[in-house]
Short mmCIF file of C-alpha atoms in Angstrom, two decimals:
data_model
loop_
_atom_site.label_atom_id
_atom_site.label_comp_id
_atom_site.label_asym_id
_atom_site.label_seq_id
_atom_site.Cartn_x
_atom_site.Cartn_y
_atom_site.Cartn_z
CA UNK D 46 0.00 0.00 0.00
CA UNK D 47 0.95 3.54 -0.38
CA UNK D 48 2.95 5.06 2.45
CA UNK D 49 2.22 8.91 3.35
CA UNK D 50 5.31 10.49 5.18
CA UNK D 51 4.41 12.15 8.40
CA UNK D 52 3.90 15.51 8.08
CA UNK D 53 5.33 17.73 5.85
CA UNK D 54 9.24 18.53 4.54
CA UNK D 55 10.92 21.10 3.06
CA UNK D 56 12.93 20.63 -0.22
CA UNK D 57 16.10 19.04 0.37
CA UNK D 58 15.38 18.58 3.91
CA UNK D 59 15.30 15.35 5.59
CA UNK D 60 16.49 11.59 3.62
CA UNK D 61 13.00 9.84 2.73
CA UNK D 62 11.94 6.16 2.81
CA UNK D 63 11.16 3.81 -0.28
CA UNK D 64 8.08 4.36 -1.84
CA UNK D 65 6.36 7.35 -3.15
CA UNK D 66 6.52 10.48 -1.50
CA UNK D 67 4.34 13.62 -1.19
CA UNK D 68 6.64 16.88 -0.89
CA UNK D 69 5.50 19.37 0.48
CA UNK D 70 7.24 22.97 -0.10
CA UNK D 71 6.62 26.19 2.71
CA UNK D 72 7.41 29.37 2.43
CA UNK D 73 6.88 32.81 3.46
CA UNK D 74 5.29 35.30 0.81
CA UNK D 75 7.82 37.76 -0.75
CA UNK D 76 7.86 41.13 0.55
CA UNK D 77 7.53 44.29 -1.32
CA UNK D 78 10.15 45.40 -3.59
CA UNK D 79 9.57 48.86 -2.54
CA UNK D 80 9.56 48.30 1.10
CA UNK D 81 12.72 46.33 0.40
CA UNK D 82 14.09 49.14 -1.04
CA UNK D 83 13.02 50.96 1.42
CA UNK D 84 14.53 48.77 4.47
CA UNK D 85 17.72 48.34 2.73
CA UNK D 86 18.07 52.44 2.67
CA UNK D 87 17.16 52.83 5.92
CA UNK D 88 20.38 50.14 7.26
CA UNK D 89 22.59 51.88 4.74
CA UNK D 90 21.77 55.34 6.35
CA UNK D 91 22.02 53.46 9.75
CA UNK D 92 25.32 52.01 8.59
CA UNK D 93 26.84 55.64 8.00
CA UNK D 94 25.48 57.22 11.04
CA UNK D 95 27.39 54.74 12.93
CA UNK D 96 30.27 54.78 10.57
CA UNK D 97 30.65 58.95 11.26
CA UNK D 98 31.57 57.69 15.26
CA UNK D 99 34.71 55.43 13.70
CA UNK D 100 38.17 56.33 14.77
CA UNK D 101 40.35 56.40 11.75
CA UNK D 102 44.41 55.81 12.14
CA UNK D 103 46.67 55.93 8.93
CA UNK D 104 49.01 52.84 8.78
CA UNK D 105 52.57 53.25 9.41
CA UNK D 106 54.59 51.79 6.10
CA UNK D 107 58.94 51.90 6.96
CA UNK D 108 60.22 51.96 2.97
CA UNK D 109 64.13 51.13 2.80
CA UNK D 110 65.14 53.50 0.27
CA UNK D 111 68.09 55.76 0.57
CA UNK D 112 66.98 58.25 -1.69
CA UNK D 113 63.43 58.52 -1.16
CA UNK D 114 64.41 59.26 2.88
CA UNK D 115 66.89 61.82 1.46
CA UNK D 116 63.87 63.47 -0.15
CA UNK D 117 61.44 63.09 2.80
CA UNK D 118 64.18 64.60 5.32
CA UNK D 119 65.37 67.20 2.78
CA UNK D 120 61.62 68.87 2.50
CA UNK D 121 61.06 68.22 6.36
CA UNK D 122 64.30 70.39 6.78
CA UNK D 123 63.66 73.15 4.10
CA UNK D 124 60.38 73.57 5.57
CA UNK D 125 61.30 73.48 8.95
CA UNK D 126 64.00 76.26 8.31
CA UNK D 127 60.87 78.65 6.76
CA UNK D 128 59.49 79.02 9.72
CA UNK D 129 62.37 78.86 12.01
CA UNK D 130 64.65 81.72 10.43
CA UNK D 131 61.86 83.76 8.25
CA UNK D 132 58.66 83.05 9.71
CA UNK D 133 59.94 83.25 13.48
CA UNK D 134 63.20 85.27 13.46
CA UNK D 135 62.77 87.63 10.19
CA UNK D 136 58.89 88.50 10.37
CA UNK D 137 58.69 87.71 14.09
CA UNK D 138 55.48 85.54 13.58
CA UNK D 139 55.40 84.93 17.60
CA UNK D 140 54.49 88.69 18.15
CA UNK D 141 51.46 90.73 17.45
CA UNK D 142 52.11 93.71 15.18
CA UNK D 143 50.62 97.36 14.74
CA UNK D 144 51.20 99.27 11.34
CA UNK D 145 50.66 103.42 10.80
CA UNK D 146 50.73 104.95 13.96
CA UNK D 147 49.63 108.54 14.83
CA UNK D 148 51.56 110.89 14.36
CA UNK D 149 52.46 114.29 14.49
CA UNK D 150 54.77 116.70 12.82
CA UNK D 151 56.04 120.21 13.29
CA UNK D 152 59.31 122.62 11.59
CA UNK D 153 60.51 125.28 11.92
CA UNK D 154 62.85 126.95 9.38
CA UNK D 155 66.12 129.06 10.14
CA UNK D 156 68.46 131.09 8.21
CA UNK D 157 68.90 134.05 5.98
CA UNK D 158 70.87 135.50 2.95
CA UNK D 159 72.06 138.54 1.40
CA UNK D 160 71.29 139.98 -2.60
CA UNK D 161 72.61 143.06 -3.77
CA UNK D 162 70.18 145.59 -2.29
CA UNK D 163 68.94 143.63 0.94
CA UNK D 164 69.06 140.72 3.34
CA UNK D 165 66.20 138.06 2.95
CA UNK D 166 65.08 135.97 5.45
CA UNK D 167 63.83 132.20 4.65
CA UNK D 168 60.17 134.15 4.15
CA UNK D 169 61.12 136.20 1.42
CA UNK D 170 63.57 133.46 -0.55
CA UNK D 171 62.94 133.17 -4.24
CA UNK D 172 64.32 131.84 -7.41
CA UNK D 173 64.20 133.31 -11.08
CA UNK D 174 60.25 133.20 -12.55
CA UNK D 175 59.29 132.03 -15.74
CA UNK D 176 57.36 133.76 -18.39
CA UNK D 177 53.91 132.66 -18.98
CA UNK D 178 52.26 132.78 -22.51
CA UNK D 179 49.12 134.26 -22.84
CA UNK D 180 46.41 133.59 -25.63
CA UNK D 181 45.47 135.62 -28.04
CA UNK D 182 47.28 138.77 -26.19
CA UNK D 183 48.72 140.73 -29.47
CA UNK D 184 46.75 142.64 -31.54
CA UNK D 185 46.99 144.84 -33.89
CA UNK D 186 43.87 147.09 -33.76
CA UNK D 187 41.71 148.12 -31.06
CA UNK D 188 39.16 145.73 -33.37
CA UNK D 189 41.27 143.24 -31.55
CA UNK D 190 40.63 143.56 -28.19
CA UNK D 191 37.27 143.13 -26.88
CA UNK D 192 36.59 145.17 -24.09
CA UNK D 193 35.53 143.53 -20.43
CA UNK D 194 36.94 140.28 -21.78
CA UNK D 195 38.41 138.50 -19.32
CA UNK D 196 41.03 135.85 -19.31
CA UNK D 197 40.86 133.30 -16.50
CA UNK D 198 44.50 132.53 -17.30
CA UNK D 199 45.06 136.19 -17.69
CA UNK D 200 46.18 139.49 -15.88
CA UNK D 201 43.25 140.79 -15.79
CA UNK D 202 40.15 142.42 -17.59
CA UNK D 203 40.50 143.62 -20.96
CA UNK D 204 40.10 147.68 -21.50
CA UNK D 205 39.66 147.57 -25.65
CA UNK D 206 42.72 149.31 -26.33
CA UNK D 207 45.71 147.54 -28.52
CA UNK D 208 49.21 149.57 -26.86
CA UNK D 209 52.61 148.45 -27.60
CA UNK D 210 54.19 146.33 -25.39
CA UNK D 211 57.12 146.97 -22.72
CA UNK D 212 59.49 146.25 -25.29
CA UNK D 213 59.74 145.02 -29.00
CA UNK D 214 57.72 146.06 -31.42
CA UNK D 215 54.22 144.22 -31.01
CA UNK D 216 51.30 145.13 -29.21
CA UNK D 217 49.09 143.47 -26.87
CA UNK D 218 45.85 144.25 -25.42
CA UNK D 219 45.86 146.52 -22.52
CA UNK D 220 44.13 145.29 -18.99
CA UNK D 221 42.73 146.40 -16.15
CA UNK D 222 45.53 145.25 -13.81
CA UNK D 223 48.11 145.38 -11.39
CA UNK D 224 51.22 146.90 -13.45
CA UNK D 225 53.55 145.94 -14.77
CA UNK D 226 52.05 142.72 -15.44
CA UNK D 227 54.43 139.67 -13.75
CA UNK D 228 56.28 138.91 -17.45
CA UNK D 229 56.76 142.93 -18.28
CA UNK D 230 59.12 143.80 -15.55
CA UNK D 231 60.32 140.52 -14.16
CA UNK D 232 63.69 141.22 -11.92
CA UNK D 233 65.93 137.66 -11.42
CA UNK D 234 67.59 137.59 -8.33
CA UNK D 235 69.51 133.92 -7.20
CA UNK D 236 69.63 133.93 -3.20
CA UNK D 237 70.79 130.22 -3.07
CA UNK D 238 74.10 131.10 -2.26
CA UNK D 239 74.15 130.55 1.43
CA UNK D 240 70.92 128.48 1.28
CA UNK D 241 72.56 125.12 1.72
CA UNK D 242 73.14 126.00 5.45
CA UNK D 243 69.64 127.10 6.38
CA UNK D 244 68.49 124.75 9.28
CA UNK D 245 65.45 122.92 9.42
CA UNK D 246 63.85 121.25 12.81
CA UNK D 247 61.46 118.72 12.49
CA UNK D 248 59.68 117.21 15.81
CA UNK D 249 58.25 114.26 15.32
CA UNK D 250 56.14 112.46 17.87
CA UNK D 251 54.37 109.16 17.64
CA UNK D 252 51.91 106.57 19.38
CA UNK D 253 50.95 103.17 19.31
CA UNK D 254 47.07 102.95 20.51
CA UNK D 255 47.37 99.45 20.88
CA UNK D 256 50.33 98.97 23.05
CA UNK D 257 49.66 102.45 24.68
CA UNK D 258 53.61 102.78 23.80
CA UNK D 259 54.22 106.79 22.46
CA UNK D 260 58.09 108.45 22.09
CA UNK D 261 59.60 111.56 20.25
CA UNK D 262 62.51 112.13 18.53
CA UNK D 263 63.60 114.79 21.00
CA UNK D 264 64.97 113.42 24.17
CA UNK D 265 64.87 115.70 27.18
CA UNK D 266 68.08 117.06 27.10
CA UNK D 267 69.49 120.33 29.28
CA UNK D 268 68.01 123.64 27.53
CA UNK D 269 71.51 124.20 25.24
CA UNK D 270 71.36 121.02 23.79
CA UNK D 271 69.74 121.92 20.45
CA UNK D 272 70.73 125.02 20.17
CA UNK D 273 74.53 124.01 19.03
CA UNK D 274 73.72 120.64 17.38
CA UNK D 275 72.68 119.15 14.44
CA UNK D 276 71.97 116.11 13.22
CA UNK D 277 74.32 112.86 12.63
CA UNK D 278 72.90 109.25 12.76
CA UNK D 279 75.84 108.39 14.84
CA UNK D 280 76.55 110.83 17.45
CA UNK D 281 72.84 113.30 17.40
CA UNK D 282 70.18 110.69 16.56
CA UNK D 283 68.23 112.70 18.55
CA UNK D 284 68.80 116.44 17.49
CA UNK D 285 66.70 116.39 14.16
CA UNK D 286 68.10 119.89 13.34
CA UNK D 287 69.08 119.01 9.57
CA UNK D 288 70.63 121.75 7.20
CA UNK D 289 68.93 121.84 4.09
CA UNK D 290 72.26 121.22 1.77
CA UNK D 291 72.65 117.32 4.04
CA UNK D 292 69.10 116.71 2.46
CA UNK D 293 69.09 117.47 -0.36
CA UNK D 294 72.78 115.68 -0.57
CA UNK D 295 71.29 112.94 1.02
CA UNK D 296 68.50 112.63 -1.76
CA UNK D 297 71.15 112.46 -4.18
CA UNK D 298 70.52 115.76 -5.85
CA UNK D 299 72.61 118.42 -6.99
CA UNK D 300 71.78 121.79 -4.63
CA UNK D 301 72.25 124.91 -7.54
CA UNK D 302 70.34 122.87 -10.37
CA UNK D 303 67.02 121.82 -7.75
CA UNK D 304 67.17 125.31 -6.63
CA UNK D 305 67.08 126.69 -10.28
CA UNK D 306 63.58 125.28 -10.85
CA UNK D 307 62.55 124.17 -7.20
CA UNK D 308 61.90 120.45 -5.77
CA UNK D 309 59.75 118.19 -3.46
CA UNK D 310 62.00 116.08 -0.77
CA UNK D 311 60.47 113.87 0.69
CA UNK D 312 62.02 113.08 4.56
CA UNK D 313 61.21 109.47 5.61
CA UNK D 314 60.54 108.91 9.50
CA UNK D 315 60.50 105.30 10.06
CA UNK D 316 59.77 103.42 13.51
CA UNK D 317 59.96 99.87 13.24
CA UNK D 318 59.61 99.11 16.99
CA UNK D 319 60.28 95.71 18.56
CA UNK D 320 58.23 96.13 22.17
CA UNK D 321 59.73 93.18 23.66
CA UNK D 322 62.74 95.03 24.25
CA UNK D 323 63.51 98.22 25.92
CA UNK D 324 62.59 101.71 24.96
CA UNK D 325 66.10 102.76 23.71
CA UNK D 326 65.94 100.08 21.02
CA UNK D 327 63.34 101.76 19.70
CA UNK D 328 64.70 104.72 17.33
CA UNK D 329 63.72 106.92 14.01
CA UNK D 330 65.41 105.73 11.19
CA UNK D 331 65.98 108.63 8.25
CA UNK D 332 65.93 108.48 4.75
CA UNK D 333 65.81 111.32 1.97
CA UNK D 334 64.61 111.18 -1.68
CA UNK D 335 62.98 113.14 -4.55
CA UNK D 336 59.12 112.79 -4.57
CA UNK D 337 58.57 114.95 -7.52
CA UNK D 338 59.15 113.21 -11.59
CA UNK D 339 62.34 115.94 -12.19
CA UNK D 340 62.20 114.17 -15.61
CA UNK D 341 59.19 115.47 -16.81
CA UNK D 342 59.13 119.25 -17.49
CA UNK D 343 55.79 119.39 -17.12
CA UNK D 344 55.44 118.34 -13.47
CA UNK D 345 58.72 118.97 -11.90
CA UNK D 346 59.96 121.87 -9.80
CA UNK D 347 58.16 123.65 -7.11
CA UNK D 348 57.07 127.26 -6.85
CA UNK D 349 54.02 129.85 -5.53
CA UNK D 350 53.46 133.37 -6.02
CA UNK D 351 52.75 135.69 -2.92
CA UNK D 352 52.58 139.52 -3.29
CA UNK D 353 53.77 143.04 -0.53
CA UNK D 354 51.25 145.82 -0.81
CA UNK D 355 52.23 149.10 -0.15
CA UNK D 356 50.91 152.89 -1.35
CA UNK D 357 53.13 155.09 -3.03
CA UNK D 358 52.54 158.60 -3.14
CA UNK D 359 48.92 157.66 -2.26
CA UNK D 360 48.84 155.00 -5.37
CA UNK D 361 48.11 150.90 -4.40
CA UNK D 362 51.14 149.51 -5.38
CA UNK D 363 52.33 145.35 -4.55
CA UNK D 364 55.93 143.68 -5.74
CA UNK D 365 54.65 140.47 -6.99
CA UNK D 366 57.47 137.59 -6.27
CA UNK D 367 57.16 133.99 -7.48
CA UNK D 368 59.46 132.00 -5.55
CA UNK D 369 61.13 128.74 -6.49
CA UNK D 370 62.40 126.68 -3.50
CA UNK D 371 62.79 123.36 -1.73
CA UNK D 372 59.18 121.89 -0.50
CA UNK D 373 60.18 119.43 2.65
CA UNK D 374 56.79 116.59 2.95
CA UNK D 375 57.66 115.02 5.83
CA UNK D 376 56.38 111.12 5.77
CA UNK D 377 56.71 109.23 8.64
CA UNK D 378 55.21 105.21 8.75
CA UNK D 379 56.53 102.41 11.11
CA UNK D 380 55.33 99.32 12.53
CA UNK D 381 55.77 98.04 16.12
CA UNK D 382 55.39 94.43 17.62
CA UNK D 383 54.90 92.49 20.60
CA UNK D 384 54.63 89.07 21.72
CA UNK D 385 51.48 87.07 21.72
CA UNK D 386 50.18 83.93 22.36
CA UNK D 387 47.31 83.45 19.68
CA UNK D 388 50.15 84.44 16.03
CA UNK D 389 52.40 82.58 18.13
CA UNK D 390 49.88 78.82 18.35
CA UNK D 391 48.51 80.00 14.42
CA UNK D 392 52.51 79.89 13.48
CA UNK D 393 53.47 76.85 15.24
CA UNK D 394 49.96 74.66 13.84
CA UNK D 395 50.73 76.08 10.69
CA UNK D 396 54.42 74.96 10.73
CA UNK D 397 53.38 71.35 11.99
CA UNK D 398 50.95 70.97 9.41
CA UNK D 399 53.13 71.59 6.62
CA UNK D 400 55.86 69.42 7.93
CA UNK D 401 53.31 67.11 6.09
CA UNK D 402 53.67 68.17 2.98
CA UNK D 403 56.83 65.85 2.59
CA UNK D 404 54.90 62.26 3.31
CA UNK D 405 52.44 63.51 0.65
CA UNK D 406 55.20 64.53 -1.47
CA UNK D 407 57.23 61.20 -0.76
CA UNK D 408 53.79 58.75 -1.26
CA UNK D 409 53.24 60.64 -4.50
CA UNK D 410 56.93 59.56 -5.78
CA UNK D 411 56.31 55.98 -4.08
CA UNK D 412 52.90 55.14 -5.97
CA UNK D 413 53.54 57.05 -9.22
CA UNK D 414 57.77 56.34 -10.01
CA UNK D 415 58.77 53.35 -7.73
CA UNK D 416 59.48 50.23 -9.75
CA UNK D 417 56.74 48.05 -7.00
CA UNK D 418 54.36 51.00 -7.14
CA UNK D 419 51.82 48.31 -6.96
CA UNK D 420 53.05 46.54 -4.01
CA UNK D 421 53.24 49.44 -1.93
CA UNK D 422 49.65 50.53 -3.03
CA UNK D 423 48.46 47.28 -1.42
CA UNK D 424 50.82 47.46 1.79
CA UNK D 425 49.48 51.28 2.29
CA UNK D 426 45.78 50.86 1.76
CA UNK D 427 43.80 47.58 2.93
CA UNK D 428 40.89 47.43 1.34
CA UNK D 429 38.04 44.43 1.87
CA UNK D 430 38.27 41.42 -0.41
CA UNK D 431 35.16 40.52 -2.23
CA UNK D 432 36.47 38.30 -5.10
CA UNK D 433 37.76 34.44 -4.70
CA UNK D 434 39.62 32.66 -2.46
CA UNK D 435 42.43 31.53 -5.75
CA UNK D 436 42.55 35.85 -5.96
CA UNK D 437 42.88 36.31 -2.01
CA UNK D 438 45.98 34.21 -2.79
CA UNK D 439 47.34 35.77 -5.28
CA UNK D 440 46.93 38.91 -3.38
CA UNK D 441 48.98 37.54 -0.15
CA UNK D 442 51.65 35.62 -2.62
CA UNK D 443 52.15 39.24 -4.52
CA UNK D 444 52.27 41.17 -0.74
CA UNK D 445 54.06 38.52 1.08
CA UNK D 446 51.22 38.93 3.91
CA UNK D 447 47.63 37.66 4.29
CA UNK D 448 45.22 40.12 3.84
CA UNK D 449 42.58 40.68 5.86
CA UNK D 450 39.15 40.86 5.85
CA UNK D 451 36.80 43.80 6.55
CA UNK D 452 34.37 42.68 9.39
CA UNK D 453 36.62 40.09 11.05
CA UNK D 454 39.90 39.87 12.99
CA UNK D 455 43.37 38.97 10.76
CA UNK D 456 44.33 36.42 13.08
CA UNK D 457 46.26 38.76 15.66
CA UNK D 458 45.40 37.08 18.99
CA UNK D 459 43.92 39.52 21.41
CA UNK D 460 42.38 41.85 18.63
CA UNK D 461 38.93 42.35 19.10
CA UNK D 462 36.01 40.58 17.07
CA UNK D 463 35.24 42.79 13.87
CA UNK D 464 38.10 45.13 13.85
CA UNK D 465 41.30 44.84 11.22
CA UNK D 466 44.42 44.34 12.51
CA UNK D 467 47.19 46.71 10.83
CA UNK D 468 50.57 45.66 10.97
CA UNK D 469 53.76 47.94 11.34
CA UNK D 470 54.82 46.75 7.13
CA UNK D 471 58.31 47.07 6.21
CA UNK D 472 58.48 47.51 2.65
CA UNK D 473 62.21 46.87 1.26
#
């Protein structure tokens, strides 16, 4: 008779009698494919919330090669110097620094010469004028000359008469003016002749608001003191009583041809103050140079016009002078420093970090250019295996080491379940 097996078995389960069977199969209806999708999503974001909390260690890889040490060294030392001698020592990157501070500056001007007629004092010092042109000036009718015209780059307002000039034989348009006009009557006189030794005394004070730290370069000497010296950067650092032939030696300019025309010096005050020492090392530092193009006619030189009004015989009368001289611009800068910890933690982090840059430099050479590029690629990075056990093989006969798995322990005793075990390679 027929034989029924006791209840029912799964396929491939169990070892059956002789006789006919009846097979019976079980199983649980498929789920979703969206809410598969859905579930496997929500363990992959799972799996990378948990993976943010791993601790991450690179793996230490000792490479016996002469010259690629002699690289890594060489970079670790050229770097290290940077900082030491110009980050540290040159541009003091331990201190904290202060550029442009306030400043003040006053001078006064001494001295006085002698012309023919008179002796002028350093108000009333003056070179030779030049003509200036004037537009449309000659004439030769009264036609000519429009009356109440007026020139803005003139003499003055135009009276509709055409009179000869001072001299020659043209005319030009008469005007409504002080006479003689400034080019009619023009008188020459050089007073540069004892120039060079007029004195100039510039006080200069300055202040650092953000160290509170404020000097002069005056000290308080007795009362004489400046009244019989004048400046040296060796012996009078601190009598700024200059005589205007040192300047304008010191600017590398000829005296009688600037004062011909006129000039801008500039005088350079520089305090460049290092706070972590005393006061006294902190000291003006002069320099001297021409600030105006003297190569370019049209913008060199220096001169202004001023004017003396007086009545004669009850008549307004003025002397018009336009004086060439010697404009002094004064320009003082500086910086001071002191230290502080915050530049001095930025420097150091910065100079750690880019010790760096000669293991990325050296692993660049060793995975591009090295003849077992590929070798070292697999000592450096372990990645998890997910092909054959014949390829695992050929892996750990190309490495020399078993490789090990993602997810389980390389064989280390004592390492903990699920962790990889790097070893300290050394790569010949």
């Amino acid at each position: 008779m027929p034989q029924t097996a006791q209840g029912a078995q799964a396929l491939g389960g169990g070892s059956c009698g002789p006789g006919p069977h009846v097979l019976m199969a079980t199983s649980e209806p498929a789920a979703p494919e969206k809410e598969r999708s859905a579930r496997l999503m929500a363990k992959n974001c799972w799996n990378v919330f948990w993976g943010f909390w791993d601790y991450e260690t690179p793996k230490v890889i000792v490479v016996k090669n002469r010259n690629l040490g002699f690289i890594y060294r060489a970079v670790q030392l050229l770097i290290l110097l940077y900082f030491v001698w110009y980050v540290f020592i040159i541009q003091k990157g331990y201190q904290d620094s202060e550029t442009g501070p306030e400043s003040s500056v006053i001078t006064k001007v001494k001295g006085i010469t002698k012309s023919q007629d008179k002796v002028w004092d350093v108000e009333e010092y003056v070179k030779p004028p030049e003509s200036i042109r004037i537009r449309n000036a000659t004439c030769f009718s009264d036609d000519d000359c429009i009356a109440g015209e007026m020139d803005m780059l003139g003499n003055g307002e135009r009276t509709g008469r055409c009179v000869p000039y001072y001299f020659g034989t043209k005319k030009t348009c008469e005007v409504s003016a002080w006479c003689p006009v400034e080019d009619g009557a023009a008188v020459s006189e050089f007073l540069g002749k004892m120039a060079p030794q007029f004195t100039i005394l510039i006080k200069n004070s300055i202040h650092y608001p953000k160290f509170q730290f404020s000097k002069g370069n005056i000290r308080d000497y007795d009362d004489g003191y400046l009244k019989h010296c004048t400046f040296n950067a060796d012996t009078d650092l601190y009598c700024p009583i200059f005589k205007l032939g040192f300047i304008v030696e010191q600017a590398g300019e000829n005296f009688t041809e600037l004062a011909q025309k006129g000039g801008v010096i500039g005088v350079i005050i520089n305090w460049n103050c290092d706070l972590d020492l005393s006061e006294s090392k902190c000291n003006p530092k002069y320099s001297f140079r021409r600030l105006d193009p003297k190569h370019i006619p049209a913008s060199s030189g220096y001169n202004y016009r001023f004017a003396k009004y007086y009545n004669i015989n009850g008549t307004a009368s003025r002397t018009l002078i336009k004086a060439y001289g010697i404009r002094i611009d004064v320009i003082v800068h500086g910086q001071a420093g002191k230290f502080s910890l915050i530049p001095t933690i930025i420097n150091v982090a910065t100079a750690l970090t880019s010790i760096g840059v000669g293991s990325f430099l050296c692993d660049w050479i060793l995975l591009t250019f090295m003849n077992k590029n590929k070798v070292y690629s697999h000592r450096k990075f372990d990645k998890p295996f997910s092909h054959s056990p014949e390829q695992a093989a050929q892996v750990s006969n190309s490495t020399g080491e078993r490789p090990s798995l993602s997810g389980v322990t390389s064989g280390q005793p004592g390492a903990p379940t699920g962790w990889v075990w790097l070893p300290r390679a050394h790569v010949s």
